[in-house]
Short mmCIF file of C-alpha atoms in Angstrom, two decimals:
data_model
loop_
_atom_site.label_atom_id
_atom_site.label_comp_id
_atom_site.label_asym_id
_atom_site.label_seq_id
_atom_site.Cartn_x
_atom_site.Cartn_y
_atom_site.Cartn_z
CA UNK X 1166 -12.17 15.97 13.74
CA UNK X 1167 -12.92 15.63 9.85
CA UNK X 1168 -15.04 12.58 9.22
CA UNK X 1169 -13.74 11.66 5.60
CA UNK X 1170 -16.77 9.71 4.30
CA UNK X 1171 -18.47 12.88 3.98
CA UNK X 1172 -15.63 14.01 1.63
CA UNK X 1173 -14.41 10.74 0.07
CA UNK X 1174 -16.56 7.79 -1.19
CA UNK X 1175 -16.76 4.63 1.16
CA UNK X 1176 -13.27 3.05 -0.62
CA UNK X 1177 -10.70 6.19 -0.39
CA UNK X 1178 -12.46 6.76 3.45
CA UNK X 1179 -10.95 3.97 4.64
CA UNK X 1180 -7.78 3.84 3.05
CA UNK X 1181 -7.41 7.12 4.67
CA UNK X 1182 -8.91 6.82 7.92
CA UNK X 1183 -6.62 3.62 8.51
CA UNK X 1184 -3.28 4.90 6.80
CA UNK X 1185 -3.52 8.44 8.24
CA UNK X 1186 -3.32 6.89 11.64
CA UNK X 1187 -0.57 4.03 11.25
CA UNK X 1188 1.36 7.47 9.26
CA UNK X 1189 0.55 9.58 12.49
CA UNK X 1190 1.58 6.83 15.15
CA UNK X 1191 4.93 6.10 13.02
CA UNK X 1192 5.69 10.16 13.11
CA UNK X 1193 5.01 10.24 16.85
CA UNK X 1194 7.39 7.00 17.75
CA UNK X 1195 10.11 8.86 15.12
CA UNK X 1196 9.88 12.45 16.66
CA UNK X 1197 8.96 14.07 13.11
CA UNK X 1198 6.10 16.23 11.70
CA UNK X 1199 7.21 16.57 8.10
CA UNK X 1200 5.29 13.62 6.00
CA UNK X 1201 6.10 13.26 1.49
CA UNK X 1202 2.91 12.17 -0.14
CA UNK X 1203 4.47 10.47 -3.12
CA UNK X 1204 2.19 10.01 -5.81
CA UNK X 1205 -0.57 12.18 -3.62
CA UNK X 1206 -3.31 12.83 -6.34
CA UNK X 1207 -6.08 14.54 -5.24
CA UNK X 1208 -4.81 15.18 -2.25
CA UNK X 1209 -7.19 12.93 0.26
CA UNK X 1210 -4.84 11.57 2.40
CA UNK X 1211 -2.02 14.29 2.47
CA UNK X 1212 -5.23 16.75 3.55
CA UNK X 1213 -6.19 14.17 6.08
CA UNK X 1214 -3.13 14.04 7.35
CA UNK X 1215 -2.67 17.77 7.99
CA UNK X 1216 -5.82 18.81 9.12
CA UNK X 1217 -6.91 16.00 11.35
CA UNK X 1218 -3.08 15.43 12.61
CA UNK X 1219 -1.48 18.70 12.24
CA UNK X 1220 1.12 16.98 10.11
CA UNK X 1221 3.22 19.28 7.47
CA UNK X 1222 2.61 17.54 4.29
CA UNK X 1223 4.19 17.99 1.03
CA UNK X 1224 2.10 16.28 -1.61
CA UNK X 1225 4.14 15.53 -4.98
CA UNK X 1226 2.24 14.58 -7.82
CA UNK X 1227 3.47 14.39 -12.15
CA UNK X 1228 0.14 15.96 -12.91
CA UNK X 1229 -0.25 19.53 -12.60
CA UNK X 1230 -4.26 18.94 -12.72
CA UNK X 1231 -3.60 16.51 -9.89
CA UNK X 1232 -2.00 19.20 -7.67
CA UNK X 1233 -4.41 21.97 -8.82
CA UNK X 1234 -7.20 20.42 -7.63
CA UNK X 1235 -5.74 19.08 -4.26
CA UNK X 1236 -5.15 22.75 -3.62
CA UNK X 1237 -8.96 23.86 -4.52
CA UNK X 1238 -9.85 21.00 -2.35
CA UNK X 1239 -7.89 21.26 0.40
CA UNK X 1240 -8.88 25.02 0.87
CA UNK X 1241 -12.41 24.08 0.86
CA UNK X 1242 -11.90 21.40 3.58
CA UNK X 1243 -10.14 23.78 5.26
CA UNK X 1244 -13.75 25.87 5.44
CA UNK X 1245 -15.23 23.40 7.18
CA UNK X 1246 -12.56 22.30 9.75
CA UNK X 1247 -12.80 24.33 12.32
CA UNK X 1248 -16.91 23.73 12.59
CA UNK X 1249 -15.76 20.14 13.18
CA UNK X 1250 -12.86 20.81 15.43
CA UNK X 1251 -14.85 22.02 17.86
CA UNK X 1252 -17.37 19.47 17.46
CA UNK X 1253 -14.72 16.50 17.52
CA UNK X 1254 -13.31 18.19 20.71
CA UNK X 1255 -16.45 17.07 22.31
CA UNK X 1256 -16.47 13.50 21.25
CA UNK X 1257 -12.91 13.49 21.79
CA UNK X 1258 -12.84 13.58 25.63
CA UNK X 1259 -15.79 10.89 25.88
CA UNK X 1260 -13.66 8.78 23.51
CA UNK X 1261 -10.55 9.08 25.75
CA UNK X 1262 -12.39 8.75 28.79
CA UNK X 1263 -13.71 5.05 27.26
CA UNK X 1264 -10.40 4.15 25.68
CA UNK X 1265 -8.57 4.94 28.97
CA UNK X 1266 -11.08 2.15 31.44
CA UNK X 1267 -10.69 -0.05 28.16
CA UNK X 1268 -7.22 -0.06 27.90
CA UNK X 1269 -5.83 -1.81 30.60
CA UNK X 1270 -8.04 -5.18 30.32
CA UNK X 1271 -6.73 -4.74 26.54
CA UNK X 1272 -3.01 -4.83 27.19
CA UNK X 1273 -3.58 -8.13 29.35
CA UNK X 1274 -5.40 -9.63 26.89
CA UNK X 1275 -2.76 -8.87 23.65
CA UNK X 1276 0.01 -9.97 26.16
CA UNK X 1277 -1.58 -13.09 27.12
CA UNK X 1278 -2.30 -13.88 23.16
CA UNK X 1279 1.35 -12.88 22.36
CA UNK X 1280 2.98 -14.83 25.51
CA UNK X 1281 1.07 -18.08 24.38
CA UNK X 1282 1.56 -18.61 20.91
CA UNK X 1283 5.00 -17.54 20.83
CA UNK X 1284 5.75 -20.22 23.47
CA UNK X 1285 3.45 -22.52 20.51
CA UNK X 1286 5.37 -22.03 18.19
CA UNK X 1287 9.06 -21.24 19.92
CA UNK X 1288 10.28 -24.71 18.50
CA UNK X 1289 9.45 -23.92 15.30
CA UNK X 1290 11.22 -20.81 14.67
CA UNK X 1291 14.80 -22.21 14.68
CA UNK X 1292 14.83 -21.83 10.80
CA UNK X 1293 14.85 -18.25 10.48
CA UNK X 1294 14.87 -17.88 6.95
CA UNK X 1295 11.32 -18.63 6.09
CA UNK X 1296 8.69 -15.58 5.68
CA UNK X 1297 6.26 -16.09 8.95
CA UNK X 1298 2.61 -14.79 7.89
CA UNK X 1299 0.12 -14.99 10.98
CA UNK X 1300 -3.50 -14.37 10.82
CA UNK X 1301 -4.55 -14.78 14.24
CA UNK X 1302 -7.78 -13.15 14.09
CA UNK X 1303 -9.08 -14.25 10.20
CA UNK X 1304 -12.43 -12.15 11.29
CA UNK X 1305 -10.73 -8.83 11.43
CA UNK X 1306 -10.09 -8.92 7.23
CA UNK X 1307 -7.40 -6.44 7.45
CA UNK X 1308 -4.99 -8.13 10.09
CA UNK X 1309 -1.84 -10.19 8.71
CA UNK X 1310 1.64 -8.83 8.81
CA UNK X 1311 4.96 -10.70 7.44
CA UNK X 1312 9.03 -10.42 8.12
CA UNK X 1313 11.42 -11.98 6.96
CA UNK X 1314 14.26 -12.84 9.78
CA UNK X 1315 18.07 -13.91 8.81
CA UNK X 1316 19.87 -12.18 11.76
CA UNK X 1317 21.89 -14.83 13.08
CA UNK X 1318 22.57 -13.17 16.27
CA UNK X 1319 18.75 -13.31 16.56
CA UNK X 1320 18.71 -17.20 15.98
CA UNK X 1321 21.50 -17.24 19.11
CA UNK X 1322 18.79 -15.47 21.27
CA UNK X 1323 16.23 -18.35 20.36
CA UNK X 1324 18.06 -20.35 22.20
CA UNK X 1325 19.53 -18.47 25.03
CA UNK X 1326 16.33 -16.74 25.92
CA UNK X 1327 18.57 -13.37 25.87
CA UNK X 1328 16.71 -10.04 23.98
CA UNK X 1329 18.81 -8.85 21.03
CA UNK X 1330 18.31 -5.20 19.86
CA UNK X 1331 16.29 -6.55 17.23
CA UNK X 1332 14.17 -8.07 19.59
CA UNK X 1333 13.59 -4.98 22.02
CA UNK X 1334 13.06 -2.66 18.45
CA UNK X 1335 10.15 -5.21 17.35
CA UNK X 1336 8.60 -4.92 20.81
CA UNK X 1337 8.57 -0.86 19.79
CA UNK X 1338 7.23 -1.37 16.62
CA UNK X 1339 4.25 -3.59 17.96
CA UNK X 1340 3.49 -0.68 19.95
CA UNK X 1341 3.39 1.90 17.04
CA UNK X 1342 1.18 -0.54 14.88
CA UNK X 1343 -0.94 -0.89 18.17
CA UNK X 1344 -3.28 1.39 16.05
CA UNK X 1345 -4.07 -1.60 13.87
CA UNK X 1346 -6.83 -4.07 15.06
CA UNK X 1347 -6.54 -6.02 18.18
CA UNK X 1348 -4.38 -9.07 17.66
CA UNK X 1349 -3.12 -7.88 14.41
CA UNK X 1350 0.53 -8.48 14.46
CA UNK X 1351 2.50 -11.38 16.32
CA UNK X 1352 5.96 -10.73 17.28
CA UNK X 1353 8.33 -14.29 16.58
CA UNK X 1354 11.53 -12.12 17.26
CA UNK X 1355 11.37 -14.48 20.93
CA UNK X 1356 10.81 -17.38 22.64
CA UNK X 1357 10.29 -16.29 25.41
CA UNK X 1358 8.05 -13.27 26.50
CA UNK X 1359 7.63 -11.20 30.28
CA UNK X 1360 3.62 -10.21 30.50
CA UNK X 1361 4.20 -7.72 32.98
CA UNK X 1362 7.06 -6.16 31.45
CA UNK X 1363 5.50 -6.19 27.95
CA UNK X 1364 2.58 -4.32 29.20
CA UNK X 1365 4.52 -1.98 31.59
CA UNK X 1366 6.47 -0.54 27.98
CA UNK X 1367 3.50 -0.05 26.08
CA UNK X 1368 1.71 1.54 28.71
CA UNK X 1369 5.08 4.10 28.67
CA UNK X 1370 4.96 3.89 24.71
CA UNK X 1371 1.52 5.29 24.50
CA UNK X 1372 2.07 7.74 27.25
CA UNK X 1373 4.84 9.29 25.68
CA UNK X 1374 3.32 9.39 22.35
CA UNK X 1375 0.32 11.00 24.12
CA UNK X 1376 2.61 13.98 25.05
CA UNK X 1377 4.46 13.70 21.81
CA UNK X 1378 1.17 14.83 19.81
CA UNK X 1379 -0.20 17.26 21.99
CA UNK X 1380 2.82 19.30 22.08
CA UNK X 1381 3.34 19.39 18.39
CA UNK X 1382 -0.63 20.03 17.92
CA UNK X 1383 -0.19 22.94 20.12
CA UNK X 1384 2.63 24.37 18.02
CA UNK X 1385 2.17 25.57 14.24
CA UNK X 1386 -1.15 25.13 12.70
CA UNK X 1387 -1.17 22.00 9.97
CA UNK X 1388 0.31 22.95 6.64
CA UNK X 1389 -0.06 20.94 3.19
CA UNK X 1390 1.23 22.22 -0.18
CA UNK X 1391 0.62 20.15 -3.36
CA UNK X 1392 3.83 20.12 -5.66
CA UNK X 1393 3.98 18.90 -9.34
CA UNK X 1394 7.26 16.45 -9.94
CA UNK X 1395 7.72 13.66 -11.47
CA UNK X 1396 9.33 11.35 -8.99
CA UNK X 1397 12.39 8.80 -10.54
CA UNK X 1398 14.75 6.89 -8.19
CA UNK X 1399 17.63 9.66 -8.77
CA UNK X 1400 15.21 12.30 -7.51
CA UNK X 1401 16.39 14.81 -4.95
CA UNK X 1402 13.95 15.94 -2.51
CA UNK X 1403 15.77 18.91 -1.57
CA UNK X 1404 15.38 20.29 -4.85
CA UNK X 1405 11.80 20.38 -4.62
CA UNK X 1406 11.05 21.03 -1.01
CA UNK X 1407 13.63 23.62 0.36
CA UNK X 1408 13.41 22.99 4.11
CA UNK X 1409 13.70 19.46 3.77
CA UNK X 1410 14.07 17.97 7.09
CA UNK X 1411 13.55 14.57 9.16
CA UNK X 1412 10.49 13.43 7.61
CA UNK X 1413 8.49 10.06 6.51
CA UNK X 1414 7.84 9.35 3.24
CA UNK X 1415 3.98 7.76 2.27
CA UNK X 1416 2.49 6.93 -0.75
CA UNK X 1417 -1.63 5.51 -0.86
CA UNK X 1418 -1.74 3.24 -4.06
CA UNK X 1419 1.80 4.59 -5.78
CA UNK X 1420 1.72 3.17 -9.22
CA UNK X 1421 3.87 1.01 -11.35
CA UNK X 1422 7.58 1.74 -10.59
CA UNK X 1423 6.67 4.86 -7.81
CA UNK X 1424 6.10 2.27 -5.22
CA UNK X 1425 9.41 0.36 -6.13
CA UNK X 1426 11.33 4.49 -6.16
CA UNK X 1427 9.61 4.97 -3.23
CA UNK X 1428 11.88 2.60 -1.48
CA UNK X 1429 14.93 3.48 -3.11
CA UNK X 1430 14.60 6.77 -2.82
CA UNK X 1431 13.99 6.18 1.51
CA UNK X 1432 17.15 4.08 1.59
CA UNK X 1433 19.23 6.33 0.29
CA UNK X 1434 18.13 9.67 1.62
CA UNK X 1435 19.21 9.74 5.06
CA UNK X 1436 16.42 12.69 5.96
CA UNK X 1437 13.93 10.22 5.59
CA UNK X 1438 13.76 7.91 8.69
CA UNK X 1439 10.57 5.85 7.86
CA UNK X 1440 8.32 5.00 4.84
CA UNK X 1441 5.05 3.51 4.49
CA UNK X 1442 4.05 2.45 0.89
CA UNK X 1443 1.22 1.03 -0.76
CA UNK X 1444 1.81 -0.03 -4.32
CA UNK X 1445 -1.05 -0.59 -7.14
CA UNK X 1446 -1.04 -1.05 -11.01
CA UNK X 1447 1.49 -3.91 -11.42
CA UNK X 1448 0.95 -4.16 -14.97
CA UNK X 1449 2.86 -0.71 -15.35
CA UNK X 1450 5.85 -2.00 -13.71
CA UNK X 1451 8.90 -2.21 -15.71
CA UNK X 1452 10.84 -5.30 -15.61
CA UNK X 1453 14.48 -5.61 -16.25
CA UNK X 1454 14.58 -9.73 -17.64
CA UNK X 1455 11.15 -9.15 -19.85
CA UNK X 1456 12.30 -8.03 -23.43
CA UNK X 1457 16.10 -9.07 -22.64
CA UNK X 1458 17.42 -5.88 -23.95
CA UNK X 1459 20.85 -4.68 -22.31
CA UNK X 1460 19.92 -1.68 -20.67
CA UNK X 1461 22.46 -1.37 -17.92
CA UNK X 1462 21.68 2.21 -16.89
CA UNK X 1463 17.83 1.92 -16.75
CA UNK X 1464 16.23 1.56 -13.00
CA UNK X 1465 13.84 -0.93 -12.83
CA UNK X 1466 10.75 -1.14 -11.18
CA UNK X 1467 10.93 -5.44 -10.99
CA UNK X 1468 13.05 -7.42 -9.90
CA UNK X 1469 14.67 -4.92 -6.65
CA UNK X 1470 16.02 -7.85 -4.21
CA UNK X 1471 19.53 -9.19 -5.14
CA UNK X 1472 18.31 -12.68 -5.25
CA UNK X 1473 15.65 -12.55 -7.69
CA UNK X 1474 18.33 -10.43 -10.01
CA UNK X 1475 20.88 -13.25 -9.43
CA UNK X 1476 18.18 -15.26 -10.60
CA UNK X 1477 16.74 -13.49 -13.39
CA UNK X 1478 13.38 -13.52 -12.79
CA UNK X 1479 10.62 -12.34 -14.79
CA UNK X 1480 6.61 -12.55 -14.39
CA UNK X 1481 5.72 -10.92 -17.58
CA UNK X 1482 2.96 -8.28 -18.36
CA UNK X 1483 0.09 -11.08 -18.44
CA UNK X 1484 0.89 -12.38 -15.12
CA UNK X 1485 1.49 -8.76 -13.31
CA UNK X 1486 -2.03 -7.68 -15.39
CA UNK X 1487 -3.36 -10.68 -13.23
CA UNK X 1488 -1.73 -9.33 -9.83
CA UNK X 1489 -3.95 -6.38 -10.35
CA UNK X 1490 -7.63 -8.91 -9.92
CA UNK X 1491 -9.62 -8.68 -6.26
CA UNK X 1492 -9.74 -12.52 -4.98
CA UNK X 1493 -11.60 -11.77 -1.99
CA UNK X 1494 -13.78 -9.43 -3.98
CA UNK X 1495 -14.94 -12.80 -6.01
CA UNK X 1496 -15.11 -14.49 -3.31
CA UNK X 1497 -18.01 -12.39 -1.18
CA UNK X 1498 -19.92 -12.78 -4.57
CA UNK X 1499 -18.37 -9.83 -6.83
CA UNK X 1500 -18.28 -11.92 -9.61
CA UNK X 1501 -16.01 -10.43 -12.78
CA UNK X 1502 -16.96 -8.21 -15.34
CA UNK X 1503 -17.83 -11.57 -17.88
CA UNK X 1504 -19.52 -9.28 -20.75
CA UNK X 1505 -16.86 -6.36 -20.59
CA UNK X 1506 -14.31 -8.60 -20.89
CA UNK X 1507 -15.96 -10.90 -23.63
CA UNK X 1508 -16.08 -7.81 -25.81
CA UNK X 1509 -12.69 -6.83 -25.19
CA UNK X 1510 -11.20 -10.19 -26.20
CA UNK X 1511 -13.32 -10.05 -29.54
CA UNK X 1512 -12.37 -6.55 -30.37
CA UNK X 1513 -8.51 -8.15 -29.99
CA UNK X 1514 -9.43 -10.26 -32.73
CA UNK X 1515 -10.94 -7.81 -34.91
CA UNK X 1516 -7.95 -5.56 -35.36
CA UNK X 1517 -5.48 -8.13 -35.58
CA UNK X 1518 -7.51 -9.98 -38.43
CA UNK X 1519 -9.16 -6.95 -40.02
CA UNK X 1520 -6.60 -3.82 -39.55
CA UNK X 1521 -3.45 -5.73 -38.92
CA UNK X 1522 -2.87 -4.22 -35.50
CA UNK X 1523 -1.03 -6.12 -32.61
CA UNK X 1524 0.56 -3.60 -31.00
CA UNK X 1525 -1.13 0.19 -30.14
CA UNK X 1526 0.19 2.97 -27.76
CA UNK X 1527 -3.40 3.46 -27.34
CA UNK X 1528 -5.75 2.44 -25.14
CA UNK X 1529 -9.82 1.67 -25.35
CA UNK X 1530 -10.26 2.39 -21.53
CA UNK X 1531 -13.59 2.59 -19.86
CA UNK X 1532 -15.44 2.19 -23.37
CA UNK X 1533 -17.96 -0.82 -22.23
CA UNK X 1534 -19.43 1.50 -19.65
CA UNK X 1535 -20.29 4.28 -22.07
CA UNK X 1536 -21.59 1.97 -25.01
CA UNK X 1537 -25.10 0.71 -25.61
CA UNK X 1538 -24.20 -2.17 -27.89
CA UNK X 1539 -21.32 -4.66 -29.13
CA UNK X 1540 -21.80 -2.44 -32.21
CA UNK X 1541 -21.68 0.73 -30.29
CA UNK X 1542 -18.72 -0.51 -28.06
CA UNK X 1543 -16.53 -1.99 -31.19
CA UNK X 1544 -16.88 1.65 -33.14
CA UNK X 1545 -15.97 3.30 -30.17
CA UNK X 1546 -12.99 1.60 -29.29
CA UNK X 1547 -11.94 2.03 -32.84
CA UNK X 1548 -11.99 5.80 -33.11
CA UNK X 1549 -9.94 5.40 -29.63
CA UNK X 1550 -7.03 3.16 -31.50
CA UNK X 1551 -7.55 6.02 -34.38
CA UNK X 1552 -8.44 3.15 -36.99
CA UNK X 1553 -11.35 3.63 -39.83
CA UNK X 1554 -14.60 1.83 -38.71
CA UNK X 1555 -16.17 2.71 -41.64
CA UNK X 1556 -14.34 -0.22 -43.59
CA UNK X 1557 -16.18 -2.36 -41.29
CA UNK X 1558 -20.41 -2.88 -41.63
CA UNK X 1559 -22.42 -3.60 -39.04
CA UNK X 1560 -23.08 -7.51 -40.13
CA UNK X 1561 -19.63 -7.73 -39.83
CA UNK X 1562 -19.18 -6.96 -36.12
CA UNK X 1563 -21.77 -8.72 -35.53
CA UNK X 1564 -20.59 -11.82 -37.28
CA UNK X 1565 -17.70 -11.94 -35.11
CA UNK X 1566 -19.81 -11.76 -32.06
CA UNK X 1567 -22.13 -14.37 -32.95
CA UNK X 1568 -18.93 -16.69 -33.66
CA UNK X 1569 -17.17 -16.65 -30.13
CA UNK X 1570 -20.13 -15.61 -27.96
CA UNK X 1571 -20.58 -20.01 -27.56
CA UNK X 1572 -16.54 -19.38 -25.83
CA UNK X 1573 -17.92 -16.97 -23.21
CA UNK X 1574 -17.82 -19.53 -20.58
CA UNK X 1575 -14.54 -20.28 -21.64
CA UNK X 1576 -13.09 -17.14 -20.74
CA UNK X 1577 -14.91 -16.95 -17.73
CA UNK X 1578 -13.65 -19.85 -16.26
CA UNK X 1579 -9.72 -18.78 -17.90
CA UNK X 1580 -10.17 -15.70 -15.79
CA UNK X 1581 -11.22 -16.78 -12.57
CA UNK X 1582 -8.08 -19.27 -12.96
CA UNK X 1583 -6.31 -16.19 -13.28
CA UNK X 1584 -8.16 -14.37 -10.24
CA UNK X 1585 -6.72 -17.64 -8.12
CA UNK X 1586 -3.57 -17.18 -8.77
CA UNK X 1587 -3.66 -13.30 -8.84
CA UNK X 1588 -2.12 -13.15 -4.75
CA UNK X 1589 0.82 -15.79 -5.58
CA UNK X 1590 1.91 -12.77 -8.12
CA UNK X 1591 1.27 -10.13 -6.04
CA UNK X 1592 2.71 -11.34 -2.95
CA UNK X 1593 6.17 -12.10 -5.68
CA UNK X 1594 6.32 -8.63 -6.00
CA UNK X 1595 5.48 -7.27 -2.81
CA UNK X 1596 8.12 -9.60 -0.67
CA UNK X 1597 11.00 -8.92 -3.66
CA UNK X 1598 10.17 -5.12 -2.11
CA UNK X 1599 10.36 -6.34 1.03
CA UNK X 1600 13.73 -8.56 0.25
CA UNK X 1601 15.14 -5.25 -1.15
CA UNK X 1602 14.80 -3.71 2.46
CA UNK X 1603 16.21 -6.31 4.11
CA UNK X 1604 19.58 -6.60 2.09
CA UNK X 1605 19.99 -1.97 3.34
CA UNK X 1606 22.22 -2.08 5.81
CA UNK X 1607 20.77 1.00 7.41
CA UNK X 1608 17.30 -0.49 8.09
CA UNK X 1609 16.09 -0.95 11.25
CA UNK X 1610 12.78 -2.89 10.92
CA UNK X 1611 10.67 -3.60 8.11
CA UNK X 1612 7.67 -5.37 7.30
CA UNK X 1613 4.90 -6.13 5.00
CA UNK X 1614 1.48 -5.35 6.65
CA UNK X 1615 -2.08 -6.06 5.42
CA UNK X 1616 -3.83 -3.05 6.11
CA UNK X 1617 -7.05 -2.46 4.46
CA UNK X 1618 -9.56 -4.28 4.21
CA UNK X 1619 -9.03 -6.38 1.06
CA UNK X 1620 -12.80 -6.28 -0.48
CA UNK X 1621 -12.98 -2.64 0.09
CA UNK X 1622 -9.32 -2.24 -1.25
CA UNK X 1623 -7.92 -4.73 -2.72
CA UNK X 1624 -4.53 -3.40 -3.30
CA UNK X 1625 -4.56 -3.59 0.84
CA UNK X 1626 -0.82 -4.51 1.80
CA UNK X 1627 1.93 -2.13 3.00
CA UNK X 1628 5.84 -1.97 3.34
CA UNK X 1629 6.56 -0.58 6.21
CA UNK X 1630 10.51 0.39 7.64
CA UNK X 1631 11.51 2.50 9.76
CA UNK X 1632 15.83 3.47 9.60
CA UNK X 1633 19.03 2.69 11.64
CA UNK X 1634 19.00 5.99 13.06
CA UNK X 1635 18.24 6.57 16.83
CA UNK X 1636 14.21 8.88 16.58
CA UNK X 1637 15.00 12.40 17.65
#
């Protein structure tokens, strides 16, 4: 098939190669070929996802640039793929031939690792309403997944031993995120756990989904059309795509308050039987308890779970800009951008103490990169903000760097403070997502899943749920 690293750089290849898959395994175990990019950009994983899976994908995108050039760049893939179809075909049936002696040692193994600790840790699991986050193989980097449990019928079965339908459902689910690594995901659903039979359902799981794909890859040939919409929670799909039918709805690194309408917009629409959704720039979420302004009509993107509304919680745009730093980027030695930053903080002070300026609709953006000086970078930034630099001489910007450039290590050390405390944040958000899909009546499952690899992506975690609704 299509090797995406020759298309993407190293970053979006993964995210794609890894999403694509989990996307592809969810359609099979649902019985649906019709996947929503939400937020699809340029297109890399919604072509991925058709070519390489012969999934029909509707990418939806506000920028009509966006969708343009998905379209010019998914017809060129489409040059090249079938030159690697018949190339992959070849690798394909050594693959399958190694996966298939592979596999059954495999199953024994994830049984026996699933049988054990959940006998471990059996006694204690009576409390159901804590979040459970298991990292049973730390080495893997991408391998964590988290539920939250408050079923009390499910408590009843921790102590009887009996399977609810909530138990036999996560058993399902274990086998459609089978395609994440080995060990990945540990099921606390419970206590008690038959080997043989565990490994008897996923062998039938996998065969099934086995025929599942190759009769829908030897129907209609893949499709993907790039749409430009702007995407709110009142949105209806049906207006945009006109044979709307079961589908999945994905979004790869859905900004600000798309991830959060992603998730409203799958509870409510009862087409759409699973969703998979990977958020990013928290700092453009809105929040409803930030300015305290009665705006009972407005959707917000922060808080969505009942709880933290009850409670009125707010982070505030400093601490969600801090959600947005890479800890385990830092931490392999990717130190932070100490210079870029430095200048940024002094230009703050320049505009508030020389042009009066606090608050700008504007935005410097990626201004360090392109400037050869503190000089260079301050002018710059100031034809950005559309404020007169010539006011301002030379010895004067320079005055101002020569007084806080002694602070640098100050704001170092402020910022990796804030690089510490960046997951607390983010994981805030994330599980009030998660919280939201819990209190839907019509959810079957849902989870929060680490699924890239953090340094290459460090927006890595997914909400994953899957609806009521018995798969077709």
């Amino acid at each position: 098939g299509i090797k995406p690293d020759e298309f993407m750089n190293n970053k979006k290849s993964h995210e794609v190669q890894v999403m694509s898959e989990l996307v592809d395994s969810i359609a099979n175990y649902c019985g649906i070929k019709q996947v929503i990019d939400i937020g699809s950009g340029k297109g890399y994983l919604s072509s991925f996802l058709s070519m390489q899976y012969n999934l029909k994908v509707y990418g939806i995108d506000s920028s009509s640039s966006n969708t343009n050039g998905a379209h010019e760049r998914n017809r060129k893939l489409k040059k090249h793929w079938r030159a690697y179809q018949s190339r992959g075909k070849e690798n394909l049936k050594s693959q399958s031939l190694e996966m298939a002696n592979d596999r059954p040692v495999e199953h024994e193994l994830n049984c026996k690792t699933i049988n054990e600790e959940l006998s471990n840790n059996a006694s204690s699991l009576q409390n159901q309403g804590q979040v459970i986050i298991q990292d049973l193989v730390p080495s893997c980097g991408f391998t964590e997944m988290a539920t939250l449990e408050t079923n009390t019928e499910t408590e009843a079965d921790l102590g009887t031993g009996t399977q609810s339908h909530e138990t036999k459902l996560s058993e399902e689910v274990l086998a459609v995120l089978n395609v994440l690594p080995v060990d990945a995901v540990e099921d606390f659903s419970s206590s008690h756990c038959n080997c043989g039979e565990l490994c008897e359902e996923e062998k039938v799981q996998r065969k099934m989904t086995s025929l599942k794909t190759k009769a829908r890859k030897s129907s209609e040939s893949n499709l993907y059309l790039p749409l430009t919409s702007c995407i709110t929670a009142e949105t209806e799909l049906s207006d945009i795509i006109t044979d709307l039918e079961d589908c999945m709805m994905v979004g790869l690194h859905t900004c600000g308050d798309l991830a959060a309408n992603t998730l409203r917009i799958f509870t409510a629409k009862p087409e759409i039987k699973a969703v998979c959704s990977v958020g990013c720039c928290y700092h453009l979420l809105s929040e409803q308890f930030e300015n305290q302004e009665e705006c009972h009509d407005q959707v917000w993107g922060f808080p969505m779970c009942q709880y933290l509304k009850d409670e009125g919680w707010c982070c505030g745009r400093n601490a969600r800009m801090s959600a947005c730093l890479a800890l385990e980027r830092v931490a392999v030695g990717q130190m932070l951008p100490t210079e870029s930053l430095f200048y940024r903080a002094v230009l703050q002070v320049i505009i508030e103490e020389i042009y009066g300026v606090t608050k700008s609709d504007r935005h410097v953006g990626k201004t360090f990169s392109k400037s050869s000086s503190f000089i260079d970078y301050v002018r710059r930034s100031l034809k950005k903000l559309e404020l007169d630099d010539s006011k301002l001489p030379d010895s004067c910007i320079m005055d101002y760097y020569e007084k806080y450039k002694h602070r640098m290590n100050e704001l170092e050390a402020f910022n990796m403070l804030k690089v510490v405390l960046a997951p607390c944040i983010e994981v805030l958000i994330l599980l009030d997502r998660l919280c939201y899909l819990k209190e839907q009546k019509n959810i079957a499952w849902s989870g929060l899943v680490k699924l890239f690899d953090p340094v290459k992506s460090p927006r890595c975690y997914a909400v994953i749920a899957l609806k009521n609704q018995p798969c077709s």
